Short mmCIF file of the C-alpha atoms (twelve columns), coordinates in Angstrom:
data_MODEL
# 
_entry.id   MODEL 
# 
loop_
_atom_site.group_PDB 
_atom_site.id 
_atom_site.type_symbol 
_atom_site.label_atom_id 
_atom_site.label_alt_id 
_atom_site.label_comp_id 
_atom_site.label_asym_id 
_atom_site.label_seq_id 
_atom_site.Cartn_x 
_atom_site.Cartn_y 
_atom_site.Cartn_z 
_atom_site.pdbx_PDB_model_num 
ATOM 1   C CA . MET A 1   51.815 -101.870 60.256 1 
ATOM 2   C CA . ALA A 2   54.220 -101.240 57.384 1 
ATOM 3   C CA . ARG A 3   57.551 -103.023 57.647 1 
ATOM 4   C CA . ILE A 4   60.852 -102.973 55.823 1 
ATOM 5   C CA . LEU A 5   63.873 -105.225 55.733 1 
ATOM 6   C CA . PRO A 6   66.897 -103.934 57.649 1 
ATOM 7   C CA . GLN A 7   69.684 -102.265 55.729 1 
ATOM 8   C CA . SER A 8   73.252 -103.320 56.505 1 
ATOM 9   C CA . GLY A 9   76.067 -100.792 56.732 1 
ATOM 10  C CA . GLU A 10  79.802 -101.265 56.348 1 
ATOM 11  C CA . HIS A 11  80.192 -102.877 59.768 1 
ATOM 12  C CA . CYS A 12  76.647 -104.160 60.148 1 
ATOM 13  C CA . GLN A 13  75.129 -107.592 59.693 1 
ATOM 14  C CA . PRO A 14  71.568 -108.774 60.206 1 
ATOM 15  C CA . GLN A 15  70.476 -108.531 63.833 1 
ATOM 16  C CA . TYR A 16  71.235 -112.173 64.587 1 
ATOM 17  C CA . GLY A 17  74.816 -111.989 63.224 1 
ATOM 18  C CA . GLU A 18  76.440 -113.301 60.076 1 
ATOM 19  C CA . ARG A 19  76.679 -116.915 61.208 1 
ATOM 20  C CA . GLN A 20  73.203 -117.140 62.693 1 
ATOM 21  C CA . GLN A 21  70.830 -118.283 59.953 1 
ATOM 22  C CA . LEU A 22  67.619 -117.899 61.979 1 
ATOM 23  C CA . HIS A 23  64.883 -115.534 60.837 1 
ATOM 24  C CA . SER A 24  66.191 -115.041 57.347 1 
ATOM 25  C CA . HIS A 25  62.761 -113.621 56.507 1 
ATOM 26  C CA . ALA A 26  62.246 -111.509 59.630 1 
ATOM 27  C CA . THR A 27  61.144 -107.940 58.985 1 
ATOM 28  C CA . PHE A 28  61.443 -104.816 61.033 1 
ATOM 29  C CA . PRO A 29  59.277 -101.752 61.630 1 
ATOM 30  C CA . ALA A 30  59.173 -98.707  59.428 1 
ATOM 31  C CA . MET A 31  58.658 -95.316  61.017 1 
ATOM 32  C CA . GLY A 32  54.984 -94.728  60.200 1 
ATOM 33  C CA . ASN A 33  52.597 -91.897  61.008 1 
ATOM 34  C CA . ARG A 34  48.842 -91.330  61.261 1 
ATOM 35  C CA . LEU A 35  48.555 -88.316  58.966 1 
ATOM 36  C CA . LYS A 36  46.416 -90.115  56.392 1 
ATOM 37  C CA . GLU A 37  44.112 -91.502  59.087 1 
ATOM 38  C CA . LEU A 38  43.748 -88.091  60.737 1 
ATOM 39  C CA . ARG A 39  43.178 -86.341  57.400 1 
ATOM 40  C CA . GLU A 40  40.445 -88.801  56.413 1 
ATOM 41  C CA . GLU A 41  38.806 -88.529  59.844 1 
ATOM 42  C CA . ALA A 42  38.666 -84.755  59.328 1 
ATOM 43  C CA . GLY A 43  37.237 -85.213  55.838 1 
ATOM 44  C CA . TRP A 44  40.023 -83.092  54.346 1 
ATOM 45  C CA . THR A 45  41.683 -83.203  50.961 1 
ATOM 46  C CA . HIS A 46  45.450 -83.071  50.677 1 
ATOM 47  C CA . ASP A 47  45.163 -79.364  49.851 1 
ATOM 48  C CA . GLN A 48  43.097 -78.647  52.970 1 
ATOM 49  C CA . ALA A 49  45.432 -80.591  55.256 1 
ATOM 50  C CA . ALA A 50  48.474 -78.918  53.745 1 
ATOM 51  C CA . GLN A 51  46.916 -75.476  54.222 1 
ATOM 52  C CA . ALA A 52  46.070 -76.272  57.857 1 
ATOM 53  C CA . MET A 53  49.672 -77.293  58.496 1 
ATOM 54  C CA . GLY A 54  51.147 -74.380  56.571 1 
ATOM 55  C CA . VAL A 55  53.026 -76.564  54.081 1 
ATOM 56  C CA . SER A 56  52.715 -77.182  50.364 1 
ATOM 57  C CA . ARG A 57  50.514 -79.967  49.004 1 
ATOM 58  C CA . GLY A 58  53.605 -81.820  47.794 1 
ATOM 59  C CA . GLN A 59  55.268 -81.544  51.202 1 
ATOM 60  C CA . PHE A 60  52.184 -82.876  52.958 1 
ATOM 61  C CA . ILE A 61  51.870 -85.849  50.607 1 
ATOM 62  C CA . LYS A 62  55.521 -86.768  51.203 1 
ATOM 63  C CA . LEU A 63  55.024 -86.487  54.974 1 
ATOM 64  C CA . GLU A 64  51.863 -88.587  54.829 1 
ATOM 65  C CA . ARG A 65  53.578 -91.299  52.793 1 
ATOM 66  C CA . GLY A 66  56.600 -91.336  55.076 1 
ATOM 67  C CA . GLU A 67  58.869 -90.137  52.273 1 
ATOM 68  C CA . ARG A 68  59.903 -87.124  54.372 1 
ATOM 69  C CA . ARG A 69  60.848 -87.366  58.049 1 
ATOM 70  C CA . LEU A 70  58.406 -85.879  60.539 1 
ATOM 71  C CA . THR A 71  60.544 -83.405  62.458 1 
ATOM 72  C CA . ALA A 72  59.439 -81.932  65.785 1 
ATOM 73  C CA . ASP A 73  58.250 -78.831  63.908 1 
ATOM 74  C CA . TYR A 74  56.117 -80.847  61.472 1 
ATOM 75  C CA . MET A 75  54.665 -82.879  64.350 1 
ATOM 76  C CA . ALA A 76  53.750 -79.701  66.236 1 
ATOM 77  C CA . ARG A 77  52.100 -78.257  63.116 1 
ATOM 78  C CA . ALA A 78  50.161 -81.468  62.492 1 
ATOM 79  C CA . ALA A 79  49.040 -81.687  66.123 1 
ATOM 80  C CA . LYS A 80  47.712 -78.118  65.997 1 
ATOM 81  C CA . ALA A 81  46.047 -78.646  62.621 1 
ATOM 82  C CA . PHE A 82  44.229 -81.839  63.631 1 
ATOM 83  C CA . GLY A 83  43.612 -80.866  67.257 1 
ATOM 84  C CA . VAL A 84  45.511 -83.771  68.812 1 
ATOM 85  C CA . GLN A 85  48.579 -84.281  70.982 1 
ATOM 86  C CA . PRO A 86  51.925 -84.557  69.114 1 
ATOM 87  C CA . SER A 87  52.262 -88.142  70.365 1 
ATOM 88  C CA . ALA A 88  49.074 -89.037  68.446 1 
ATOM 89  C CA . ILE A 89  50.747 -88.212  65.124 1 
ATOM 90  C CA . MET A 90  53.028 -91.253  65.153 1 
ATOM 91  C CA . GLU A 91  52.001 -94.898  64.907 1 
ATOM 92  C CA . GLU A 92  52.562 -97.077  67.944 1 
ATOM 93  C CA . LEU A 93  55.719 -98.857  66.820 1 
ATOM 94  C CA . THR A 94  56.812 -102.313 67.880 1 
ATOM 95  C CA . VAL A 95  59.903 -104.479 67.405 1 
ATOM 96  C CA . PRO A 96  60.203 -108.288 67.201 1 
ATOM 97  C CA . VAL A 97  61.469 -110.453 70.053 1 
ATOM 98  C CA . LEU A 98  64.047 -112.668 68.337 1 
ATOM 99  C CA . GLY A 99  64.611 -115.002 71.297 1 
ATOM 100 C CA . TYR A 100 65.584 -115.058 74.952 1 
ATOM 101 C CA . VAL A 101 68.606 -114.821 77.235 1 
ATOM 102 C CA . GLY A 102 68.897 -117.928 79.381 1 
ATOM 103 C CA . ALA A 103 71.361 -119.580 81.758 1 
ATOM 104 C CA . GLY A 104 74.896 -118.219 81.570 1 
ATOM 105 C CA . ALA A 105 73.605 -115.091 79.783 1 
ATOM 106 C CA . ALA A 106 73.432 -117.140 76.582 1 
ATOM 107 C CA . ALA A 107 71.042 -115.961 73.868 1 
ATOM 108 C CA . HIS A 108 68.703 -118.439 72.176 1 
ATOM 109 C CA . PHE A 109 67.093 -117.397 68.904 1 
ATOM 110 C CA . TYR A 110 63.690 -118.625 67.816 1 
ATOM 111 C CA . VAL A 111 63.395 -120.430 64.477 1 
ATOM 112 C CA . ASP A 112 60.896 -119.578 61.755 1 
ATOM 113 C CA . ALA A 113 59.028 -122.861 62.301 1 
ATOM 114 C CA . GLN A 114 57.996 -121.740 65.786 1 
ATOM 115 C CA . GLY A 115 55.539 -119.277 64.294 1 
ATOM 116 C CA . PRO A 116 55.260 -115.475 64.211 1 
ATOM 117 C CA . LEU A 117 57.621 -113.501 66.398 1 
ATOM 118 C CA . ASP A 118 56.287 -111.799 69.504 1 
ATOM 119 C CA . GLU A 119 56.206 -108.003 69.368 1 
ATOM 120 C CA . VAL A 120 57.065 -105.487 72.092 1 
ATOM 121 C CA . PRO A 121 57.006 -101.669 72.170 1 
ATOM 122 C CA . MET A 122 59.901 -99.885  70.515 1 
ATOM 123 C CA . PRO A 123 62.173 -98.242  73.110 1 
ATOM 124 C CA . PRO A 124 63.093 -94.546  73.147 1 
ATOM 125 C CA . GLU A 125 65.574 -93.742  70.368 1 
ATOM 126 C CA . GLY A 126 64.742 -97.031  68.635 1 
ATOM 127 C CA . ASN A 127 65.022 -97.312  64.868 1 
ATOM 128 C CA . GLU A 128 64.189 -99.631  61.976 1 
ATOM 129 C CA . LYS A 129 66.997 -102.028 62.976 1 
ATOM 130 C CA . THR A 130 66.026 -102.371 66.647 1 
ATOM 131 C CA . VAL A 131 65.154 -105.872 67.929 1 
ATOM 132 C CA . ALA A 132 64.744 -107.407 71.387 1 
ATOM 133 C CA . LEU A 133 65.559 -110.454 73.495 1 
ATOM 134 C CA . GLU A 134 63.688 -111.492 76.635 1 
ATOM 135 C CA . VAL A 135 65.662 -112.232 79.815 1 
ATOM 136 C CA . ARG A 136 64.551 -115.444 81.536 1 
ATOM 137 C CA . GLY A 137 65.573 -116.373 85.065 1 
ATOM 138 C CA . ASP A 138 68.692 -115.058 86.787 1 
ATOM 139 C CA . SER A 139 70.986 -115.014 83.752 1 
ATOM 140 C CA . LEU A 140 71.673 -111.270 84.162 1 
ATOM 141 C CA . GLY A 141 70.895 -111.181 87.882 1 
ATOM 142 C CA . SER A 142 67.567 -111.824 89.584 1 
ATOM 143 C CA . PHE A 143 66.494 -108.187 89.205 1 
ATOM 144 C CA . PHE A 144 66.398 -108.509 85.392 1 
ATOM 145 C CA . ASN A 145 64.142 -111.577 85.172 1 
ATOM 146 C CA . GLN A 146 61.560 -110.985 82.392 1 
ATOM 147 C CA . TRP A 147 63.220 -107.787 81.255 1 
ATOM 148 C CA . LEU A 148 63.792 -106.952 77.600 1 
ATOM 149 C CA . VAL A 149 67.235 -106.360 76.096 1 
ATOM 150 C CA . TYR A 150 67.221 -104.201 72.941 1 
ATOM 151 C CA . TYR A 151 69.955 -103.795 70.332 1 
ATOM 152 C CA . ASP A 152 70.291 -102.713 66.708 1 
ATOM 153 C CA . GLU A 153 73.558 -102.380 64.758 1 
ATOM 154 C CA . VAL A 154 75.551 -105.608 64.644 1 
ATOM 155 C CA . ARG A 155 79.273 -105.046 64.055 1 
ATOM 156 C CA . ASN A 156 81.263 -107.592 62.078 1 
ATOM 157 C CA . PRO A 157 84.122 -107.301 62.691 1 
ATOM 158 C CA . VAL A 158 83.791 -105.970 66.226 1 
ATOM 159 C CA . THR A 159 84.610 -102.252 66.372 1 
ATOM 160 C CA . PRO A 160 86.621 -100.484 69.133 1 
ATOM 161 C CA . ASP A 161 83.713 -98.285  70.223 1 
ATOM 162 C CA . LEU A 162 82.016 -101.358 71.750 1 
ATOM 163 C CA . VAL A 163 84.793 -101.927 74.302 1 
ATOM 164 C CA . GLY A 164 83.515 -101.184 77.793 1 
ATOM 165 C CA . LYS A 165 79.874 -101.551 76.689 1 
ATOM 166 C CA . VAL A 166 77.289 -104.232 77.463 1 
ATOM 167 C CA . VAL A 167 76.831 -106.150 74.212 1 
ATOM 168 C CA . ILE A 168 75.274 -109.201 72.686 1 
ATOM 169 C CA . CYS A 169 78.002 -111.111 70.866 1 
ATOM 170 C CA . GLU A 170 78.857 -114.430 69.228 1 
ATOM 171 C CA . THR A 171 82.089 -116.291 69.943 1 
ATOM 172 C CA . VAL A 172 83.852 -118.298 67.256 1 
ATOM 173 C CA . ASP A 173 82.671 -121.508 68.926 1 
ATOM 174 C CA . GLY A 174 79.050 -120.484 68.400 1 
ATOM 175 C CA . ARG A 175 78.011 -119.142 71.817 1 
ATOM 176 C CA . VAL A 176 75.785 -116.050 71.718 1 
ATOM 177 C CA . LEU A 177 76.116 -114.111 74.976 1 
ATOM 178 C CA . VAL A 178 75.103 -110.881 76.679 1 
ATOM 179 C CA . LYS A 179 78.224 -109.574 78.430 1 
ATOM 180 C CA . LYS A 180 80.327 -106.488 79.097 1 
ATOM 181 C CA . LEU A 181 83.002 -106.362 76.396 1 
ATOM 182 C CA . MET A 182 86.586 -105.662 77.484 1 
ATOM 183 C CA . ARG A 183 89.896 -105.754 75.618 1 
ATOM 184 C CA . GLY A 184 91.713 -109.072 75.692 1 
ATOM 185 C CA . PRO A 185 95.433 -109.800 76.067 1 
ATOM 186 C CA . ARG A 186 96.069 -109.668 72.306 1 
ATOM 187 C CA . PRO A 187 94.659 -107.840 69.286 1 
ATOM 188 C CA . GLY A 188 91.323 -109.177 68.064 1 
ATOM 189 C CA . TYR A 189 90.566 -111.047 71.302 1 
ATOM 190 C CA . TYR A 190 88.316 -109.969 74.146 1 
ATOM 191 C CA . ASN A 191 87.343 -110.622 77.748 1 
ATOM 192 C CA . LEU A 192 83.638 -110.944 78.513 1 
ATOM 193 C CA . HIS A 193 82.428 -109.896 81.977 1 
ATOM 194 C CA . SER A 194 79.156 -110.287 83.879 1 
ATOM 195 C CA . GLN A 195 77.881 -109.639 87.410 1 
ATOM 196 C CA . THR A 196 76.860 -113.232 88.033 1 
ATOM 197 C CA . GLU A 197 79.708 -115.347 86.613 1 
ATOM 198 C CA . SER A 198 83.471 -115.469 86.205 1 
ATOM 199 C CA . PRO A 199 84.885 -113.640 83.170 1 
ATOM 200 C CA . ILE A 200 85.283 -115.463 79.876 1 
ATOM 201 C CA . GLU A 201 88.796 -114.486 78.846 1 
ATOM 202 C CA . ASP A 202 90.775 -114.298 75.639 1 
ATOM 203 C CA . VAL A 203 87.966 -115.112 73.189 1 
ATOM 204 C CA . GLU A 204 87.607 -114.299 69.510 1 
ATOM 205 C CA . LEU A 205 84.255 -112.881 68.406 1 
ATOM 206 C CA . VAL A 206 82.363 -113.177 65.146 1 
ATOM 207 C CA . TRP A 207 80.134 -110.148 65.804 1 
ATOM 208 C CA . ALA A 208 78.861 -107.894 68.567 1 
ATOM 209 C CA . ALA A 209 76.100 -105.332 69.034 1 
ATOM 210 C CA . LYS A 210 75.714 -102.737 71.782 1 
ATOM 211 C CA . VAL A 211 72.735 -103.218 74.102 1 
ATOM 212 C CA . THR A 212 70.913 -99.932  73.578 1 
ATOM 213 C CA . HIS A 213 68.108 -100.262 76.118 1 
ATOM 214 C CA . MET A 214 66.748 -102.524 78.871 1 
ATOM 215 C CA . SER A 215 63.276 -102.363 80.394 1 
ATOM 216 C CA . PRO A 216 60.883 -104.635 82.315 1 
ATOM 217 C CA . ARG A 217 58.361 -106.498 80.221 1 
# 
């Protein structure tokens, strides 16, 4: 599967945060499709596939290469042209599991020396920055044992839109936690809440990322 390195925005850092140096060479999934595979299975040229989809040859080539986004309309056209379900147009995408959430809802990241990262299915609305952590034990409550926690954009500094959300974050003393982020008693400081433990109050954070999805493994 094709992969690309994540791109950082103004408030974004790599998925493990600025101060975490693990997985400096980790890569993340590109949004691929099966148009080339389906075209070759049909024995079609680019011109024939483009005609079947009702697009120009240049448009089809860009779609096939992933240079143009496959909208719902293009997917419907491709599905009709190749006689498959729309879901069969896209590759089965996966994301890497960077580590696990253990006791105290603390995150532990794997190191490169431990070998290739495990891969799990990309969640709905996932993107090229999405990564996952595995929950082990009762760190987030017994119900969530062996669930997956997904996140993508890491904010450094922490941005106001994360307040009130469940996040993965790093404190200035190096703890990486999965908690609900609340405003602290002074600017730039936060309270971290969970269902299983007492709040961690008045802490300064290096970075935080919203948990975008949780699902059983």
